[in-house]
Amino acid sequence: MLTSILSDLNGTSAEIEASAVISTDGLMIAALLPAGLDEDRVGAMSAAMLSLGERTATELARGELEQVLVKGDKGYILMTHANDESVLTVVAKPNARLGLIFLDVKRAAEAIGKIL
């Protein structure tokens, strides 16, 4: 079912290149990643970034972390909690319309959170 949710998410926009559900420990639960992206590395980096984001939000009194967004010249990486023990990570193209992607990611994260 998780792969189906990821497939639907990837299909909602041509701007989404990859998506994955990862445990907060960095273990891959489900993924739709292109060739060349190592699942173990994606899992470990996503968990580390989310952990750092949570600590930063807390230390700077910004409330509970909702998402982490990384922007590079070749695109975006968006990480958000699906539930307390899992993270949804999405890789998007540089021309991505982030508002629509945020909405789609939020819906997918809610669906994933209900399953897990």
mmCIF file of N, CA and C in Angstrom:
data_model
loop_
_atom_site.group_PDB
_atom_site.id
_atom_site.type_symbol
_atom_site.label_atom_id
_atom_site.label_comp_id
_atom_site.label_asym_id
_atom_site.label_seq_id
_atom_site.Cartn_x
_atom_site.Cartn_y
_atom_site.Cartn_z
ATOM 1 N N MET A 1 0.821 -1.205 0.000
ATOM 2 C CA MET A 1 0.000 0.000 0.000
ATOM 3 C C MET A 1 0.859 1.262 0.000
ATOM 4 N N LEU A 2 1.981 1.210 0.703
ATOM 5 C CA LEU A 2 2.856 2.384 0.745
ATOM 6 C C LEU A 2 3.406 2.711 -0.639
ATOM 7 N N THR A 3 3.797 1.681 -1.366
ATOM 8 C CA THR A 3 4.309 1.896 -2.719
ATOM 9 C C THR A 3 3.230 2.504 -3.601
ATOM 10 N N SER A 4 1.994 2.107 -3.401
ATOM 11 C CA SER A 4 0.876 2.666 -4.164
ATOM 12 C C SER A 4 0.701 4.157 -3.860
ATOM 13 N N ILE A 5 0.819 4.540 -2.598
ATOM 14 C CA ILE A 5 0.713 5.951 -2.222
ATOM 15 C C ILE A 5 1.860 6.745 -2.842
ATOM 16 N N LEU A 6 3.074 6.185 -2.788
ATOM 17 C CA LEU A 6 4.223 6.862 -3.394
ATOM 18 C C LEU A 6 4.057 6.986 -4.905
ATOM 19 N N SER A 7 3.542 5.950 -5.523
ATOM 20 C CA SER A 7 3.316 5.986 -6.967
ATOM 21 C C SER A 7 2.289 7.059 -7.327
ATOM 22 N N ASP A 8 1.226 7.138 -6.549
ATOM 23 C CA ASP A 8 0.217 8.187 -6.772
ATOM 24 C C ASP A 8 0.831 9.570 -6.581
ATOM 25 N N LEU A 9 1.642 9.725 -5.549
ATOM 26 C CA LEU A 9 2.297 11.010 -5.287
ATOM 27 C C LEU A 9 3.202 11.396 -6.455
ATOM 28 N N ASN A 10 4.033 10.470 -6.895
ATOM 29 C CA ASN A 10 4.930 10.748 -8.015
ATOM 30 C C ASN A 10 4.142 11.067 -9.284
ATOM 31 N N GLY A 11 2.974 10.476 -9.418
ATOM 32 C CA GLY A 11 2.153 10.690 -10.600
ATOM 33 C C GLY A 11 1.366 11.992 -10.588
ATOM 34 N N THR A 12 1.248 12.630 -9.433
ATOM 35 C CA THR A 12 0.473 13.867 -9.356
ATOM 36 C C THR A 12 1.154 15.024 -10.062
ATOM 37 N N SER A 13 2.468 14.933 -10.196
ATOM 38 C CA SER A 13 3.208 16.031 -10.810
ATOM 39 C C SER A 13 4.448 15.490 -11.510
ATOM 40 N N ALA A 14 4.696 15.969 -12.707
ATOM 41 C CA ALA A 14 5.912 15.591 -13.427
ATOM 42 C C ALA A 14 7.136 16.200 -12.763
ATOM 43 N N GLU A 15 6.915 17.125 -11.847
ATOM 44 C CA GLU A 15 8.013 17.801 -11.152
ATOM 45 C C GLU A 15 8.583 16.970 -10.010
ATOM 46 N N ILE A 16 7.852 15.941 -9.569
ATOM 47 C CA ILE A 16 8.331 15.049 -8.509
ATOM 48 C C ILE A 16 9.118 13.926 -9.161
ATOM 49 N N GLU A 17 10.384 13.800 -8.773
ATOM 50 C CA GLU A 17 11.267 12.805 -9.372
ATOM 51 C C GLU A 17 11.389 11.525 -8.552
ATOM 52 N N ALA A 18 11.208 11.624 -7.243
ATOM 53 C CA ALA A 18 11.384 10.463 -6.375
ATOM 54 C C ALA A 18 10.675 10.703 -5.057
ATOM 55 N N SER A 19 10.347 9.602 -4.381
ATOM 56 C CA SER A 19 9.760 9.710 -3.051
ATOM 57 C C SER A 19 10.095 8.449 -2.262
ATOM 58 N N ALA A 20 10.084 8.600 -0.941
ATOM 59 C CA ALA A 20 10.421 7.469 -0.083
ATOM 60 C C ALA A 20 9.806 7.661 1.298
ATOM 61 N N VAL A 21 9.488 6.539 1.933
ATOM 62 C CA VAL A 21 9.058 6.529 3.328
ATOM 63 C C VAL A 21 10.198 5.898 4.117
ATOM 64 N N ILE A 22 10.643 6.618 5.135
ATOM 65 C CA ILE A 22 11.835 6.231 5.877
ATOM 66 C C ILE A 22 11.525 6.284 7.370
ATOM 67 N N SER A 23 12.049 5.330 8.122
ATOM 68 C CA SER A 23 11.870 5.378 9.574
ATOM 69 C C SER A 23 12.723 6.515 10.120
ATOM 70 N N THR A 24 12.365 7.020 11.285
ATOM 71 C CA THR A 24 13.145 8.106 11.882
ATOM 72 C C THR A 24 14.547 7.632 12.261
ATOM 73 N N ASP A 25 14.774 6.315 12.245
ATOM 74 C CA ASP A 25 16.106 5.755 12.465
ATOM 75 C C ASP A 25 16.919 5.710 11.177
ATOM 76 N N GLY A 26 16.288 6.029 10.046
ATOM 77 C CA GLY A 26 16.992 6.047 8.772
ATOM 78 C C GLY A 26 16.838 4.796 7.936
ATOM 79 N N LEU A 27 15.970 3.873 8.341
ATOM 80 C CA LEU A 27 15.763 2.649 7.571
ATOM 81 C C LEU A 27 14.687 2.865 6.518
ATOM 82 N N MET A 28 14.945 2.412 5.299
ATOM 83 C CA MET A 28 14.000 2.567 4.204
ATOM 84 C C MET A 28 12.808 1.637 4.418
ATOM 85 N N ILE A 29 11.609 2.185 4.353
ATOM 86 C CA ILE A 29 10.386 1.397 4.496
ATOM 87 C C ILE A 29 9.809 1.107 3.112
ATOM 88 N N ALA A 30 9.722 2.136 2.270
ATOM 89 C CA ALA A 30 9.246 1.993 0.891
ATOM 90 C C ALA A 30 9.844 3.126 0.078
ATOM 91 N N ALA A 31 10.111 2.855 -1.206
ATOM 92 C CA ALA A 31 10.742 3.910 -2.007
ATOM 93 C C ALA A 31 10.450 3.749 -3.485
ATOM 94 N N LEU A 32 10.371 4.877 -4.160
ATOM 95 C CA LEU A 32 10.355 4.956 -5.618
ATOM 96 C C LEU A 32 11.463 5.934 -5.986
ATOM 97 N N LEU A 33 12.666 5.400 -6.090
ATOM 98 C CA LEU A 33 13.840 6.224 -6.352
ATOM 99 C C LEU A 33 14.413 5.880 -7.724
ATOM 100 N N PRO A 34 14.941 6.869 -8.425
ATOM 101 C CA PRO A 34 15.576 6.584 -9.715
ATOM 102 C C PRO A 34 16.899 5.844 -9.515
ATOM 103 N N ALA A 35 17.346 5.186 -10.576
ATOM 104 C CA ALA A 35 18.641 4.511 -10.523
ATOM 105 C C ALA A 35 19.717 5.541 -10.176
ATOM 106 N N GLY A 36 20.652 5.123 -9.392
ATOM 107 C CA GLY A 36 21.736 6.028 -9.014
ATOM 108 C C GLY A 36 21.577 6.619 -7.630
ATOM 109 N N LEU A 37 20.374 6.550 -7.068
ATOM 110 C CA LEU A 37 20.184 7.022 -5.691
ATOM 111 C C LEU A 37 20.213 5.802 -4.768
ATOM 112 N N ASP A 38 21.144 5.790 -3.851
ATOM 113 C CA ASP A 38 21.312 4.694 -2.910
ATOM 114 C C ASP A 38 20.278 4.819 -1.792
ATOM 115 N N GLU A 39 19.431 3.803 -1.650
ATOM 116 C CA GLU A 39 18.371 3.840 -0.639
ATOM 117 C C GLU A 39 18.913 4.043 0.769
ATOM 118 N N ASP A 40 20.006 3.373 1.100
ATOM 119 C CA ASP A 40 20.567 3.488 2.450
ATOM 120 C C ASP A 40 21.044 4.909 2.735
ATOM 121 N N ARG A 41 21.688 5.529 1.764
ATOM 122 C CA ARG A 41 22.169 6.904 1.949
ATOM 123 C C ARG A 41 21.008 7.879 2.048
ATOM 124 N N VAL A 42 19.998 7.712 1.202
ATOM 125 C CA VAL A 42 18.821 8.586 1.253
ATOM 126 C C VAL A 42 18.150 8.464 2.614
ATOM 127 N N GLY A 43 18.021 7.240 3.102
ATOM 128 C CA GLY A 43 17.404 7.018 4.409
ATOM 129 C C GLY A 43 18.178 7.666 5.536
ATOM 130 N N ALA A 44 19.469 7.458 5.547
ATOM 131 C CA ALA A 44 20.304 8.018 6.623
ATOM 132 C C ALA A 44 20.312 9.543 6.587
ATOM 133 N N MET A 45 20.442 10.116 5.391
ATOM 134 C CA MET A 45 20.481 11.580 5.294
ATOM 135 C C MET A 45 19.130 12.198 5.664
ATOM 136 N N SER A 46 18.039 11.571 5.247
ATOM 137 C CA SER A 46 16.718 12.106 5.578
ATOM 138 C C SER A 46 16.485 12.110 7.081
ATOM 139 N N ALA A 47 16.827 11.011 7.724
ATOM 140 C CA ALA A 47 16.652 10.931 9.182
ATOM 141 C C ALA A 47 17.518 11.968 9.887
ATOM 142 N N ALA A 48 18.758 12.137 9.439
ATOM 143 C CA ALA A 48 19.657 13.100 10.068
ATOM 144 C C ALA A 48 19.152 14.530 9.888
ATOM 145 N N MET A 49 18.711 14.862 8.680
ATOM 146 C CA MET A 49 18.206 16.218 8.419
ATOM 147 C C MET A 49 16.944 16.507 9.223
ATOM 148 N N LEU A 50 16.057 15.543 9.316
ATOM 149 C CA LEU A 50 14.833 15.760 10.070
ATOM 150 C C LEU A 50 15.143 15.927 11.550
ATOM 151 N N SER A 51 16.059 15.139 12.070
ATOM 152 C CA SER A 51 16.454 15.260 13.467
ATOM 153 C C SER A 51 17.057 16.639 13.744
ATOM 154 N N LEU A 52 17.926 17.079 12.865
ATOM 155 C CA LEU A 52 18.530 18.404 13.003
ATOM 156 C C LEU A 52 17.478 19.504 12.894
ATOM 157 N N GLY A 53 16.532 19.340 11.983
ATOM 158 C CA GLY A 53 15.454 20.315 11.842
ATOM 159 C C GLY A 53 14.603 20.406 13.100
ATOM 160 N N GLU A 54 14.307 19.247 13.706
ATOM 161 C CA GLU A 54 13.522 19.239 14.943
ATOM 162 C C GLU A 54 14.257 19.973 16.056
ATOM 163 N N ARG A 55 15.528 19.696 16.175
ATOM 164 C CA ARG A 55 16.313 20.353 17.228
ATOM 165 C C ARG A 55 16.399 21.853 16.983
ATOM 166 N N THR A 56 16.608 22.247 15.737
ATOM 167 C CA THR A 56 16.693 23.666 15.403
ATOM 168 C C THR A 56 15.386 24.374 15.716
ATOM 169 N N ALA A 57 14.257 23.780 15.309
ATOM 170 C CA ALA A 57 12.954 24.387 15.575
ATOM 171 C C ALA A 57 12.721 24.552 17.075
ATOM 172 N N THR A 58 13.117 23.556 17.836
ATOM 173 C CA THR A 58 12.960 23.618 19.293
ATOM 174 C C THR A 58 13.862 24.681 19.899
ATOM 175 N N GLU A 59 15.143 24.648 19.551
ATOM 176 C CA GLU A 59 16.116 25.582 20.127
ATOM 177 C C GLU A 59 15.811 27.036 19.779
ATOM 178 N N LEU A 60 15.249 27.260 18.601
ATOM 179 C CA LEU A 60 14.941 28.631 18.173
ATOM 180 C C LEU A 60 13.477 29.003 18.428
ATOM 181 N N ALA A 61 12.809 28.192 19.247
ATOM 182 C CA ALA A 61 11.427 28.450 19.669
ATOM 183 C C ALA A 61 10.491 28.675 18.482
ATOM 184 N N ARG A 62 10.568 27.774 17.503
ATOM 185 C CA ARG A 62 9.706 27.864 16.322
ATOM 186 C C ARG A 62 8.576 26.853 16.361
ATOM 187 N N GLY A 63 8.408 26.168 17.481
ATOM 188 C CA GLY A 63 7.327 25.201 17.618
ATOM 189 C C GLY A 63 7.712 23.842 17.060
ATOM 190 N N GLU A 64 6.687 23.042 16.819
ATOM 191 C CA GLU A 64 6.900 21.691 16.317
ATOM 192 C C GLU A 64 7.261 21.721 14.834
ATOM 193 N N LEU A 65 8.262 20.964 14.455
ATOM 194 C CA LEU A 65 8.725 20.915 13.071
ATOM 195 C C LEU A 65 7.651 20.340 12.159
ATOM 196 N N GLU A 66 7.396 21.019 11.038
ATOM 197 C CA GLU A 66 6.454 20.517 10.044
ATOM 198 C C GLU A 66 7.174 19.901 8.861
ATOM 199 N N GLN A 67 8.228 20.579 8.386
ATOM 200 C CA GLN A 67 8.945 20.060 7.236
ATOM 201 C C GLN A 67 10.334 20.666 7.146
ATOM 202 N N VAL A 68 11.183 19.980 6.397
ATOM 203 C CA VAL A 68 12.514 20.473 6.089
ATOM 204 C C VAL A 68 12.592 20.574 4.571
ATOM 205 N N LEU A 69 13.032 21.717 4.087
ATOM 206 C CA LEU A 69 13.165 21.938 2.656
ATOM 207 C C LEU A 69 14.614 22.280 2.351
ATOM 208 N N VAL A 70 15.198 21.529 1.433
ATOM 209 C CA VAL A 70 16.561 21.794 0.976
ATOM 210 C C VAL A 70 16.463 22.173 -0.490
ATOM 211 N N LYS A 71 17.056 23.317 -0.847
ATOM 212 C CA LYS A 71 17.028 23.779 -2.231
ATOM 213 C C LYS A 71 18.438 23.792 -2.775
ATOM 214 N N GLY A 72 18.613 23.129 -3.905
ATOM 215 C CA GLY A 72 19.888 23.147 -4.607
ATOM 216 C C GLY A 72 19.657 23.669 -6.013
ATOM 217 N N ASP A 73 20.700 23.919 -6.743
ATOM 218 C CA ASP A 73 20.515 24.455 -8.090
ATOM 219 C C ASP A 73 19.917 23.426 -9.054
ATOM 220 N N LYS A 74 19.861 22.160 -8.628
ATOM 221 C CA LYS A 74 19.266 21.123 -9.478
ATOM 222 C C LYS A 74 17.942 20.609 -8.931
ATOM 223 N N GLY A 75 17.396 21.286 -7.914
ATOM 224 C CA GLY A 75 16.089 20.879 -7.422
ATOM 225 C C GLY A 75 15.947 20.967 -5.914
ATOM 226 N N TYR A 76 14.882 20.346 -5.431
ATOM 227 C CA TYR A 76 14.484 20.424 -4.030
ATOM 228 C C TYR A 76 14.423 19.041 -3.404
ATOM 229 N N ILE A 77 14.632 18.997 -2.092
ATOM 230 C CA ILE A 77 14.349 17.826 -1.285
ATOM 231 C C ILE A 77 13.446 18.302 -0.155
ATOM 232 N N LEU A 78 12.316 17.657 -0.007
ATOM 233 C CA LEU A 78 11.340 18.013 1.015
ATOM 234 C C LEU A 78 11.139 16.808 1.924
ATOM 235 N N MET A 79 11.254 17.036 3.226
ATOM 236 C CA MET A 79 11.047 15.981 4.208
ATOM 237 C C MET A 79 9.982 16.417 5.194
ATOM 238 N N THR A 80 9.060 15.509 5.473
ATOM 239 C CA THR A 80 8.014 15.797 6.439
ATOM 240 C C THR A 80 7.646 14.521 7.186
ATOM 241 N N HIS A 81 7.188 14.663 8.410
ATOM 242 C CA HIS A 81 6.771 13.497 9.192
ATOM 243 C C HIS A 81 5.488 12.909 8.611
ATOM 244 N N ALA A 82 5.453 11.582 8.504
ATOM 245 C CA ALA A 82 4.205 10.889 8.187
ATOM 246 C C ALA A 82 3.519 10.524 9.509
ATOM 247 N N ASN A 83 4.319 10.123 10.491
ATOM 248 C CA ASN A 83 3.865 9.918 11.873
ATOM 249 C C ASN A 83 5.097 10.051 12.765
ATOM 250 N N ASP A 84 4.991 9.656 14.017
ATOM 251 C CA ASP A 84 6.110 9.848 14.949
ATOM 252 C C ASP A 84 7.339 9.014 14.601
ATOM 253 N N GLU A 85 7.150 7.952 13.836
ATOM 254 C CA GLU A 85 8.267 7.056 13.542
ATOM 255 C C GLU A 85 8.654 7.000 12.078
ATOM 256 N N SER A 86 8.048 7.844 11.238
ATOM 257 C CA SER A 86 8.380 7.778 9.816
ATOM 258 C C SER A 86 8.389 9.155 9.160
ATOM 259 N N VAL A 87 9.164 9.212 8.075
ATOM 260 C CA VAL A 87 9.393 10.445 7.336
ATOM 261 C C VAL A 87 9.058 10.206 5.868
ATOM 262 N N LEU A 88 8.406 11.172 5.249
ATOM 263 C CA LEU A 88 8.196 11.140 3.803
ATOM 264 C C LEU A 88 9.194 12.106 3.187
ATOM 265 N N THR A 89 10.024 11.594 2.287
ATOM 266 C CA THR A 89 11.014 12.414 1.586
ATOM 267 C C THR A 89 10.646 12.464 0.112
ATOM 268 N N VAL A 90 10.665 13.669 -0.462
ATOM 269 C CA VAL A 90 10.321 13.867 -1.870
ATOM 270 C C VAL A 90 11.440 14.662 -2.534
ATOM 271 N N VAL A 91 11.823 14.241 -3.732
ATOM 272 C CA VAL A 91 12.821 14.934 -4.538
ATOM 273 C C VAL A 91 12.087 15.546 -5.727
ATOM 274 N N ALA A 92 12.262 16.866 -5.916
ATOM 275 C CA ALA A 92 11.545 17.570 -6.976
ATOM 276 C C ALA A 92 12.514 18.344 -7.873
ATOM 277 N N LYS A 93 12.064 18.601 -9.077
ATOM 278 C CA LYS A 93 12.861 19.331 -10.068
ATOM 279 C C LYS A 93 12.988 20.808 -9.677
ATOM 280 N N PRO A 94 13.962 21.503 -10.242
ATOM 281 C CA PRO A 94 14.186 22.916 -9.865
ATOM 282 C C PRO A 94 13.049 23.852 -10.256
ATOM 283 N N ASN A 95 12.257 23.500 -11.246
ATOM 284 C CA ASN A 95 11.143 24.351 -11.663
ATOM 285 C C ASN A 95 9.833 23.972 -10.976
ATOM 286 N N ALA A 96 9.911 23.200 -9.921
ATOM 287 C CA ALA A 96 8.718 22.694 -9.236
ATOM 288 C C ALA A 96 7.871 23.822 -8.652
ATOM 289 N N ARG A 97 6.566 23.656 -8.769
ATOM 290 C CA ARG A 97 5.621 24.570 -8.117
ATOM 291 C C ARG A 97 5.419 24.050 -6.698
ATOM 292 N N LEU A 98 6.128 24.652 -5.769
ATOM 293 C CA LEU A 98 6.193 24.121 -4.412
ATOM 294 C C LEU A 98 4.852 24.111 -3.703
ATOM 295 N N GLY A 99 4.006 25.092 -3.939
ATOM 296 C CA GLY A 99 2.708 25.119 -3.275
ATOM 297 C C GLY A 99 1.909 23.859 -3.533
ATOM 298 N N LEU A 100 1.859 23.437 -4.788
ATOM 299 C CA LEU A 100 1.132 22.218 -5.143
ATOM 300 C C LEU A 100 1.819 20.980 -4.577
ATOM 301 N N ILE A 101 3.120 20.978 -4.610
ATOM 302 C CA ILE A 101 3.851 19.828 -4.078
ATOM 303 C C ILE A 101 3.660 19.727 -2.568
ATOM 304 N N PHE A 102 3.704 20.848 -1.852
ATOM 305 C CA PHE A 102 3.458 20.826 -0.410
ATOM 306 C C PHE A 102 2.095 20.206 -0.110
ATOM 307 N N LEU A 103 1.081 20.583 -0.870
ATOM 308 C CA LEU A 103 -0.264 20.049 -0.665
ATOM 309 C C LEU A 103 -0.301 18.550 -0.922
ATOM 310 N N ASP A 104 0.274 18.112 -2.030
ATOM 311 C CA ASP A 104 0.292 16.687 -2.369
ATOM 312 C C ASP A 104 1.081 15.884 -1.346
ATOM 313 N N VAL A 105 2.201 16.428 -0.884
ATOM 314 C CA VAL A 105 3.028 15.747 0.110
ATOM 315 C C VAL A 105 2.279 15.638 1.437
ATOM 316 N N LYS A 106 1.584 16.680 1.815
ATOM 317 C CA LYS A 106 0.815 16.643 3.066
ATOM 318 C C LYS A 106 -0.245 15.550 3.016
ATOM 319 N N ARG A 107 -0.948 15.463 1.909
ATOM 320 C CA ARG A 107 -1.981 14.426 1.752
ATOM 321 C C ARG A 107 -1.377 13.030 1.790
ATOM 322 N N ALA A 108 -0.264 12.845 1.098
ATOM 323 C CA ALA A 108 0.397 11.550 1.080
ATOM 324 C C ALA A 108 0.908 11.182 2.470
ATOM 325 N N ALA A 109 1.486 12.130 3.191
ATOM 326 C CA ALA A 109 1.992 11.891 4.530
ATOM 327 C C ALA A 109 0.868 11.468 5.474
ATOM 328 N N GLU A 110 -0.288 12.101 5.354
ATOM 329 C CA GLU A 110 -1.438 11.726 6.175
ATOM 330 C C GLU A 110 -1.880 10.297 5.875
ATOM 331 N N ALA A 111 -1.920 9.936 4.596
ATOM 332 C CA ALA A 111 -2.317 8.586 4.209
ATOM 333 C C ALA A 111 -1.306 7.554 4.707
ATOM 334 N N ILE A 112 -0.032 7.874 4.603
ATOM 335 C CA ILE A 112 1.022 6.981 5.085
ATOM 336 C C ILE A 112 0.943 6.828 6.609
ATOM 337 N N GLY A 113 0.717 7.941 7.303
ATOM 338 C CA GLY A 113 0.604 7.910 8.755
ATOM 339 C C GLY A 113 -0.526 7.019 9.229
ATOM 340 N N LYS A 114 -1.612 6.968 8.481
ATOM 341 C CA LYS A 114 -2.751 6.099 8.854
ATOM 342 C C LYS A 114 -2.412 4.625 8.688
ATOM 343 N N ILE A 115 -1.582 4.321 7.689
ATOM 344 C CA ILE A 115 -1.214 2.921 7.440
ATOM 345 C C ILE A 115 -0.196 2.443 8.471
ATOM 346 N N LEU A 116 0.772 3.302 8.768
ATOM 347 C CA LEU A 116 1.825 2.895 9.699
ATOM 348 C C LEU A 116 1.365 3.131 11.127
#
